[in-house]
Amino acid sequence: MRNNTLGSLIWLRLMRFTNQSNQMSNDFLKRFDLTTAQFDVLMQISIYQPLTQMELAEKVTVTQGGISRMLVRLENEGYIVRKQDWKTKTISLTAKAVSILEQAMPEQLAFQTSFFDDVLNEEEQTTLYTLMTRVHKHSQKKELPPE
Amino acid sequence: MRNNTLGSLIWLRLMRFTNQSNQMSNDFLKRFDLTTAQFDVLMQISIYQPLTQMELAEKVTVTQGGISRMLVRLENEGYIVRKQDWKTKTISLTAKAVSILEQAMPEQLAFQTSFFDDVLNEEEQTTLYTLMTRVHKHSQKKELPPE
DNA sequence: CAATATCAATTGATTAGTCAAGCTAGAAGA
DNA sequence: TCTTCTAGCTTGACTAATCAATTGATATTG
């Protein structure tokens, strides 16, 4: 029954790895009272602020509904402010979020980096990045096969 | 503010890709009335059945709580049967699940494979698989950095 | 034999997300 | 000006997961 292709093995590997490292990252970020998803969203806001919810949703590849709920939580925690600007809501970070990010960002970057630095040299990392970039870019313009 | 390392770029790429391809896979599997997570679980059961919930949880890297809820759904849909064996519950597939898997498995495998076959040659796929395997295996024995 | 320890599975509260239907406010047409 | 359209956001119902506390069933100990 198991006639796996190389591609399907890569796929599973990627899924298991991201799943696992995501959990570890959640664990790590507990010291800053953040989850990986929240950190990701706050980072994107900090880079592109001020921006609308639609724009943000696209950056983190989440639906409008998903970003709406996430922002409600972040707003309740006092990390962001939204103000109705015209018919759009513009998002920006609070001082609290800025100061937490300042601490958390370098540490989280180092944490992410350590997954690769520990086992791959620079050349191998460049190769991995190049290959994954090609795969990712391709997937973005991929169509669903016909039924 | 953006002094990203190569590792952190790889990390983000992996997260975005798996996130996206997972959604596409969900979309694809709708024709079989399955989600990616359900397909994954059913596949593992089909390979290792009969097995306990703990064992299954480990195979798909989910907590006991997570697998418990997932199995309730799969049981309600008539895909699996659980029977209390001693103090453990043993899981096995129903005929319905077997026949659906028989159809869905080759198609899902082809679908996964196409993410890579379309843009990477055999050698590149082998390289990608090797690198990711090293990264994944390393992450499994990784410890959380001290506070 | 009754009390307790142990291990598997379930469950309540929460985060995170999807889809699709419903609001809401400003823009445009009659 | 008043209705209609539309873009952006929210929300209800659901899948999927986590953690931590609880339940259930057997095994062990006093």
GROMACS .gro file of C-alpha atoms (C1' of nucleotides) in nm:
model
  354
    1MET     CA    1   0.000   0.000   0.000
    2ARG     CA    2   0.291   0.240   0.056
    3ASN     CA    3   0.422   0.351  -0.279
    4ASN     CA    4   0.528   0.697  -0.170
    5THR     CA    5   0.684   0.943  -0.407
    6LEU     CA    6   0.978   1.161  -0.316
    7GLY     CA    7   0.751   1.464  -0.327
    8SER     CA    8   0.507   1.317  -0.080
    9LEU     CA    9   0.791   1.238   0.157
   10ILE     CA   10   0.913   1.598   0.138
   11TRP     CA   11   0.561   1.721   0.198
   12LEU     CA   12   0.518   1.512   0.512
   13ARG     CA   13   0.860   1.616   0.639
   14LEU     CA   14   0.776   1.983   0.593
   15MET     CA   15   0.441   1.944   0.766
   16ARG     CA   16   0.584   1.759   1.064
   17PHE     CA   17   0.874   1.998   1.100
   18THR     CA   18   0.672   2.319   1.082
   19ASN     CA   19   0.414   2.171   1.314
   20GLN     CA   20   0.676   2.076   1.568
   21SER     CA   21   0.886   2.390   1.546
   22ASN     CA   22   0.573   2.599   1.570
   23GLN     CA   23   0.486   2.433   1.899
   24MET     CA   24   0.839   2.485   2.026
   25SER     CA   25   0.821   2.848   1.925
   26ASN     CA   26   0.495   2.885   2.117
   27ASP     CA   27   0.667   2.742   2.418
   28PHE     CA   28   0.962   2.974   2.375
   29LEU     CA   29   0.750   3.286   2.333
   30LYS     CA   30   0.559   3.215   2.655
   31ARG     CA   31   0.828   3.416   2.834
   32PHE     CA   32   0.701   3.722   2.646
   33ASP     CA   33   0.336   3.628   2.687
   34LEU     CA   34   0.298   3.583   2.313
   35THR     CA   35   0.208   3.303   2.074
   36THR     CA   36   0.384   3.243   1.744
   37ALA     CA   37   0.080   3.364   1.549
   38GLN     CA   38   0.059   3.681   1.755
   39PHE     CA   39   0.430   3.749   1.716
   40ASP     CA   40   0.400   3.702   1.343
   41VAL     CA   41   0.110   3.946   1.316
   42LEU     CA   42   0.276   4.207   1.539
   43MET     CA   43   0.595   4.185   1.333
   44GLN     CA   44   0.407   4.244   1.010
   45ILE     CA   45   0.227   4.542   1.161
   46SER     CA   46   0.552   4.686   1.290
   47ILE     CA   47   0.704   4.664   0.943
   48TYR     CA   48   0.411   4.796   0.742
   49GLN     CA   49   0.209   5.011   0.981
   50PRO     CA   50  -0.020   5.186   0.932
   51LEU     CA   51  -0.213   4.938   0.722
   52THR     CA   52  -0.564   4.801   0.672
   53GLN     CA   53  -0.694   4.462   0.782
   54MET     CA   54  -0.714   4.337   0.425
   55GLU     CA   55  -0.349   4.419   0.365
   56LEU     CA   56  -0.244   4.256   0.688
   57ALA     CA   57  -0.449   3.942   0.616
   58GLU     CA   58  -0.264   3.903   0.290
   59LYS     CA   59   0.078   3.944   0.451
   60VAL     CA   60   0.017   3.661   0.696
   61THR     CA   61  -0.192   3.449   0.455
   62VAL     CA   62  -0.507   3.440   0.663
   63THR     CA   63  -0.868   3.519   0.566
   64GLN     CA   64  -1.037   3.849   0.658
   65GLY     CA   65  -1.238   3.662   0.917
   66GLY     CA   66  -0.927   3.516   1.070
   67ILE     CA   67  -0.748   3.849   1.095
   68SER     CA   68  -1.058   4.010   1.242
   69ARG     CA   69  -1.066   3.765   1.532
   70MET     CA   70  -0.692   3.783   1.585
   71LEU     CA   71  -0.700   4.163   1.603
   72VAL     CA   72  -0.982   4.156   1.857
   73ARG     CA   73  -0.760   3.948   2.083
   74LEU     CA   74  -0.455   4.168   2.027
   75GLU     CA   75  -0.664   4.478   2.093
   76ASN     CA   76  -0.800   4.333   2.418
   77GLU     CA   77  -0.444   4.261   2.529
   78GLY     CA   78  -0.351   4.621   2.452
   79TYR     CA   79  -0.101   4.544   2.180
   80ILE     CA   80  -0.268   4.733   1.897
   81VAL     CA   81  -0.504   5.020   1.824
   82ARG     CA   82  -0.752   5.034   1.538
   83LYS     CA   83  -0.914   5.352   1.426
   84GLN     CA   84  -1.195   5.388   1.177
   85ASP     CA   85  -1.039   5.590   0.899
   86TRP     CA   86  -1.289   5.657   0.630
   87LYS     CA   87  -1.455   5.318   0.580
   88THR     CA   88  -1.136   5.131   0.657
   89LYS     CA   89  -0.977   5.044   0.990
   90THR     CA   90  -0.612   5.138   1.025
   91ILE     CA   91  -0.399   4.933   1.258
   92SER     CA   92  -0.098   5.045   1.457
   93LEU     CA   93   0.108   4.916   1.749
   94THR     CA   94   0.083   5.052   2.102
   95ALA     CA   95   0.390   5.149   2.306
   96LYS     CA   96   0.344   4.823   2.499
   97ALA     CA   97   0.373   4.615   2.183
   98VAL     CA   98   0.673   4.811   2.059
   99SER     CA   99   0.863   4.757   2.381
  100ILE     CA  100   0.781   4.386   2.395
  101LEU     CA  101   0.880   4.337   2.032
  102GLU     CA  102   1.208   4.514   2.093
  103GLN     CA  103   1.292   4.248   2.348
  104ALA     CA  104   1.134   3.951   2.179
  105MET     CA  105   1.242   4.007   1.820
  106PRO     CA  106   1.615   3.942   1.850
  107GLU     CA  107   1.552   3.640   2.072
  108GLN     CA  108   1.290   3.491   1.845
  109LEU     CA  109   1.513   3.549   1.543
  110ALA     CA  110   1.798   3.371   1.720
  111PHE     CA  111   1.563   3.090   1.815
  112GLN     CA  112   1.440   3.039   1.460
  113THR     CA  113   1.793   3.061   1.326
  114SER     CA  114   1.919   2.792   1.562
  115PHE     CA  115   1.701   2.529   1.393
  116PHE     CA  116   1.919   2.564   1.085
  117ASP     CA  117   2.255   2.699   1.209
  118ASP     CA  118   2.307   2.395   1.429
  119VAL     CA  119   2.295   2.144   1.142
  120LEU     CA  120   2.347   2.321   0.809
  121ASN     CA  121   2.639   2.530   0.689
  122GLU     CA  122   2.590   2.859   0.508
  123GLU     CA  123   2.593   2.704   0.162
  124GLU     CA  124   2.337   2.441   0.256
  125GLN     CA  125   2.111   2.704   0.406
  126THR     CA  126   2.131   2.908   0.088
  127THR     CA  127   2.040   2.599  -0.114
  128LEU     CA  128   1.746   2.520   0.114
  129TYR     CA  129   1.623   2.877   0.094
  130THR     CA  130   1.651   2.884  -0.284
  131LEU     CA  131   1.468   2.556  -0.332
  132MET     CA  132   1.189   2.646  -0.089
  133THR     CA  133   1.146   2.986  -0.247
  134ARG     CA  134   1.095   2.826  -0.585
  135VAL     CA  135   0.849   2.574  -0.445
  136HIS     CA  136   0.658   2.841  -0.255
  137LYS     CA  137   0.639   3.088  -0.545
  138HIS     CA  138   0.518   2.810  -0.770
  139SER     CA  139   0.247   2.707  -0.527
  140GLN     CA  140   0.111   3.060  -0.518
  141LYS     CA  141   0.017   3.046  -0.884
  142LYS     CA  142  -0.094   2.687  -0.878
  143GLU     CA  143  -0.445   2.583  -0.975
  144LEU     CA  144  -0.654   2.309  -0.826
  145PRO     CA  145  -0.652   2.000  -1.050
  146PRO     CA  146  -0.989   1.927  -1.219
  147GLU     CA  147  -1.229   1.685  -1.054
  148MET     CA  148   1.469   4.715   1.224
  149ARG     CA  149   1.493   4.429   0.972
  150ASN     CA  150   1.821   4.251   1.028
  151ASN     CA  151   1.694   3.908   0.932
  152THR     CA  152   1.916   3.606   0.934
  153LEU     CA  153   1.913   3.345   0.662
  154GLY     CA  154   1.763   3.098   0.908
  155SER     CA  155   1.473   3.325   0.993
  156LEU     CA  156   1.400   3.372   0.623
  157ILE     CA  157   1.393   2.996   0.572
  158TRP     CA  158   1.165   2.958   0.873
  159LEU     CA  159   0.916   3.210   0.741
  160ARG     CA  160   0.923   3.054   0.395
  161LEU     CA  161   0.852   2.711   0.540
  162MET     CA  162   0.567   2.841   0.754
  163ARG     CA  163   0.403   3.029   0.468
  164PHE     CA  164   0.441   2.741   0.228
  165THR     CA  165   0.305   2.471   0.457
  166ASN     CA  166   0.024   2.699   0.562
  167GLN     CA  167  -0.071   2.769   0.204
  168SER     CA  168  -0.031   2.417   0.068
  169ASN     CA  169  -0.229   2.285   0.362
  170GLN     CA  170  -0.520   2.508   0.269
  171MET     CA  171  -0.495   2.400  -0.093
  172SER     CA  172  -0.491   2.039   0.016
  173ASN     CA  173  -0.805   2.097   0.223
  174ASP     CA  174  -0.968   2.240  -0.084
  175PHE     CA  175  -0.855   1.948  -0.294
  176LEU     CA  176  -0.975   1.686  -0.047
  177LYS     CA  177  -1.324   1.837  -0.033
  178ARG     CA  178  -1.411   1.609  -0.325
  179PHE     CA  179  -1.364   1.316  -0.088
  180ASP     CA  180  -1.535   1.490   0.201
  181LEU     CA  181  -1.211   1.490   0.399
  182THR     CA  182  -0.979   1.748   0.550
  183THR     CA  183  -0.601   1.726   0.537
  184ALA     CA  184  -0.583   1.647   0.908
  185GLN     CA  185  -0.841   1.370   0.875
  186PHE     CA  186  -0.666   1.222   0.573
  187ASP     CA  187  -0.338   1.224   0.764
  188VAL     CA  188  -0.490   1.046   1.063
  189LEU     CA  189  -0.673   0.787   0.850
  190MET     CA  190  -0.351   0.714   0.659
  191GLN     CA  191  -0.158   0.654   0.979
  192ILE     CA  192  -0.431   0.423   1.108
  193SER     CA  193  -0.438   0.231   0.781
  194ILE     CA  194  -0.063   0.175   0.802
  195TYR     CA  195  -0.039   0.083   1.168
  196GLN     CA  196  -0.380  -0.050   1.266
  197PRO     CA  197  -0.473  -0.177   1.512
  198LEU     CA  198  -0.317   0.076   1.747
  199THR     CA  199  -0.393   0.277   2.061
  200GLN     CA  200  -0.472   0.649   2.080
  201MET     CA  201  -0.139   0.728   2.244
  202GLU     CA  202   0.050   0.561   1.962
  203LEU     CA  203  -0.154   0.740   1.701
  204ALA     CA  204  -0.109   1.074   1.871
  205GLU     CA  205   0.264   1.030   1.853
  206LYS     CA  206   0.259   0.940   1.482
  207VAL     CA  207   0.079   1.258   1.387
  208THR     CA  208   0.249   1.478   1.653
  209VAL     CA  209  -0.066   1.579   1.836
  210THR     CA  210  -0.152   1.564   2.208
  211GLN     CA  211  -0.378   1.294   2.357
  212GLY     CA  212  -0.649   1.555   2.391
  213GLY     CA  213  -0.619   1.649   2.028
  214ILE     CA  214  -0.638   1.292   1.905
  215SER     CA  215  -0.935   1.221   2.132
  216ARG     CA  216  -1.142   1.499   1.976
  217MET     CA  217  -1.033   1.411   1.624
  218LEU     CA  218  -1.135   1.047   1.674
  219VAL     CA  219  -1.476   1.146   1.805
  220ARG     CA  220  -1.536   1.332   1.479
  221LEU     CA  221  -1.404   1.045   1.266
  222GLU     CA  222  -1.618   0.799   1.460
  223ASN     CA  223  -1.929   1.011   1.414
  224GLU     CA  224  -1.861   1.019   1.041
  225GLY     CA  225  -1.832   0.640   1.041
  226TYR     CA  226  -1.468   0.626   0.934
  227ILE     CA  227  -1.330   0.441   1.234
  228VAL     CA  228  -1.428   0.205   1.514
  229ARG     CA  229  -1.283   0.206   1.864
  230LYS     CA  230  -1.316  -0.080   2.104
  231GLN     CA  231  -1.219  -0.081   2.468
  232ASP     CA  232  -0.952  -0.344   2.491
  233TRP     CA  233  -0.833  -0.388   2.841
  234LYS     CA  234  -0.773  -0.031   2.960
  235THR     CA  235  -0.679   0.089   2.613
  236LYS     CA  236  -0.892   0.175   2.314
  237THR     CA  237  -0.792   0.010   1.990
  238ILE     CA  238  -0.867   0.193   1.666
  239SER     CA  239  -0.939   0.045   1.326
  240LEU     CA  240  -1.080   0.164   0.995
  241THR     CA  241  -1.431   0.086   0.874
  242ALA     CA  242  -1.502  -0.045   0.524
  243LYS     CA  243  -1.621   0.304   0.433
  244ALA     CA  244  -1.287   0.457   0.524
  245VAL     CA  245  -1.092   0.188   0.343
  246SER     CA  246  -1.283   0.243   0.020
  247ILE     CA  247  -1.252   0.621   0.038
  248LEU     CA  248  -0.880   0.598   0.110
  249GLU     CA  249  -0.834   0.366  -0.184
  250GLN     CA  250  -0.965   0.640  -0.409
  251ALA     CA  251  -0.820   0.940  -0.231
  252MET     CA  252  -0.471   0.813  -0.157
  253PRO     CA  253  -0.324   0.803  -0.507
  254GLU     CA  254  -0.482   1.136  -0.592
  255GLN     CA  255  -0.361   1.306  -0.278
  256LEU     CA  256  -0.013   1.164  -0.331
  257ALA     CA  257  -0.011   1.300  -0.686
  258PHE     CA  258  -0.135   1.633  -0.558
  259GLN     CA  259   0.139   1.662  -0.297
  260THR     CA  260   0.400   1.549  -0.546
  261SER     CA  261   0.301   1.814  -0.799
  262PHE     CA  262   0.413   2.092  -0.565
  263PHE     CA  263   0.770   1.972  -0.615
  264ASP     CA  264   0.774   1.789  -0.949
  265ASP     CA  265   0.665   2.101  -1.134
  266VAL     CA  266   0.966   2.309  -1.027
  267LEU     CA  267   1.245   2.083  -0.900
  268ASN     CA  268   1.430   1.804  -1.078
  269GLU     CA  269   1.499   1.472  -0.910
  270GLU     CA  270   1.839   1.575  -0.777
  271GLU     CA  271   1.704   1.896  -0.628
  272GLN     CA  272   1.421   1.707  -0.460
  273THR     CA  273   1.668   1.465  -0.308
  274THR     CA  274   1.875   1.755  -0.180
  275LEU     CA  275   1.567   1.925  -0.033
  276TYR     CA  276   1.458   1.603   0.133
  277THR     CA  277   1.802   1.538   0.280
  278LEU     CA  278   1.837   1.889   0.419
  279MET     CA  279   1.489   1.892   0.568
  280THR     CA  280   1.538   1.551   0.722
  281ARG     CA  281   1.849   1.673   0.896
  282VAL     CA  282   1.675   1.986   1.019
  283HIS     CA  283   1.371   1.792   1.138
  284LYS     CA  284   1.567   1.520   1.318
  285HIS     CA  285   1.774   1.787   1.488
  286SER     CA  286   1.467   1.975   1.605
  287GLN     CA  287   1.331   1.661   1.768
  288LYS     CA  288   1.617   1.649   2.014
  289LYS     CA  289   1.640   2.023   2.062
  290GLU     CA  290   1.602   2.183   2.404
  291LEU     CA  291   1.440   2.512   2.486
  292PRO     CA  292   1.704   2.784   2.545
  293PRO     CA  293   1.725   2.901   2.909
  294GLU     CA  294   1.533   3.211   3.016
  295DC     C1'  295  -1.053  -0.689   5.074
  296DA     C1'  296  -1.028  -0.200   5.066
  297DA     C1'  297  -0.733   0.201   4.957
  298DT     C1'  298  -0.423   0.381   4.640
  299DA     C1'  299  -0.141   0.449   4.251
  300DT     C1'  300  -0.104   0.455   3.758
  301DC     C1'  301  -0.198   0.506   3.287
  302DA     C1'  302  -0.528   0.602   2.906
  303DA     C1'  303  -0.881   0.875   2.749
  304DT     C1'  304  -1.209   1.262   2.799
  305DT     C1'  305  -1.339   1.729   2.880
  306DG     C1'  306  -1.359   2.252   2.984
  307DA     C1'  307  -1.155   2.676   2.858
  308DT     C1'  308  -0.893   2.900   2.513
  309DT     C1'  309  -0.634   3.014   2.066
  310DA     C1'  310  -0.648   3.001   1.574
  311DG     C1'  311  -0.832   2.935   1.176
  312DT     C1'  312  -1.213   2.847   0.766
  313DC     C1'  313  -1.646   2.968   0.501
  314DA     C1'  314  -2.039   3.214   0.414
  315DA     C1'  315  -2.387   3.522   0.550
  316DG     C1'  316  -2.474   3.971   0.757
  317DC     C1'  317  -2.362   4.461   0.873
  318DT     C1'  318  -2.222   4.928   0.782
  319DA     C1'  319  -2.073   5.341   0.578
  320DG     C1'  320  -1.936   5.602   0.203
  321DA     C1'  321  -1.997   5.631  -0.339
  322DA     C1'  322  -2.270   5.659  -0.724
  323DG     C1'  323  -2.702   5.679  -1.001
  324DA     C1'  324  -3.183   5.790  -1.085
  325DT     C1'  325  -3.220   6.381  -0.210
  326DC     C1'  326  -3.313   5.907  -0.174
  327DT     C1'  327  -3.213   5.442  -0.313
  328DT     C1'  328  -2.878   5.108  -0.451
  329DC     C1'  329  -2.420   4.924  -0.487
  330DT     C1'  330  -2.000   4.788  -0.301
  331DA     C1'  331  -1.583   4.730  -0.020
  332DG     C1'  332  -1.426   4.630   0.443
  333DC     C1'  333  -1.521   4.423   0.859
  334DT     C1'  334  -1.774   4.123   1.181
  335DT     C1'  335  -2.002   3.713   1.321
  336DG     C1'  336  -2.213   3.233   1.366
  337DA     C1'  337  -2.116   2.761   1.307
  338DC     C1'  338  -1.753   2.463   1.263
  339DT     C1'  339  -1.263   2.211   1.247
  340DA     C1'  340  -0.837   2.160   1.487
  341DA     C1'  341  -0.530   2.211   1.843
  342DT     C1'  342  -0.326   2.315   2.324
  343DC     C1'  343  -0.301   2.269   2.846
  344DA     C1'  344  -0.454   2.112   3.265
  345DA     C1'  345  -0.787   1.895   3.538
  346DT     C1'  346  -1.085   1.496   3.565
  347DT     C1'  347  -1.275   1.039   3.491
  348DG     C1'  348  -1.227   0.533   3.428
  349DA     C1'  349  -1.028   0.099   3.466
  350DT     C1'  350  -0.688  -0.195   3.611
  351DA     C1'  351  -0.290  -0.312   3.917
  352DT     C1'  352  -0.057  -0.285   4.336
  353DT     C1'  353   0.000  -0.234   4.820
  354DG     C1'  354  -0.124  -0.226   5.316
   0.00000   0.00000   0.00000
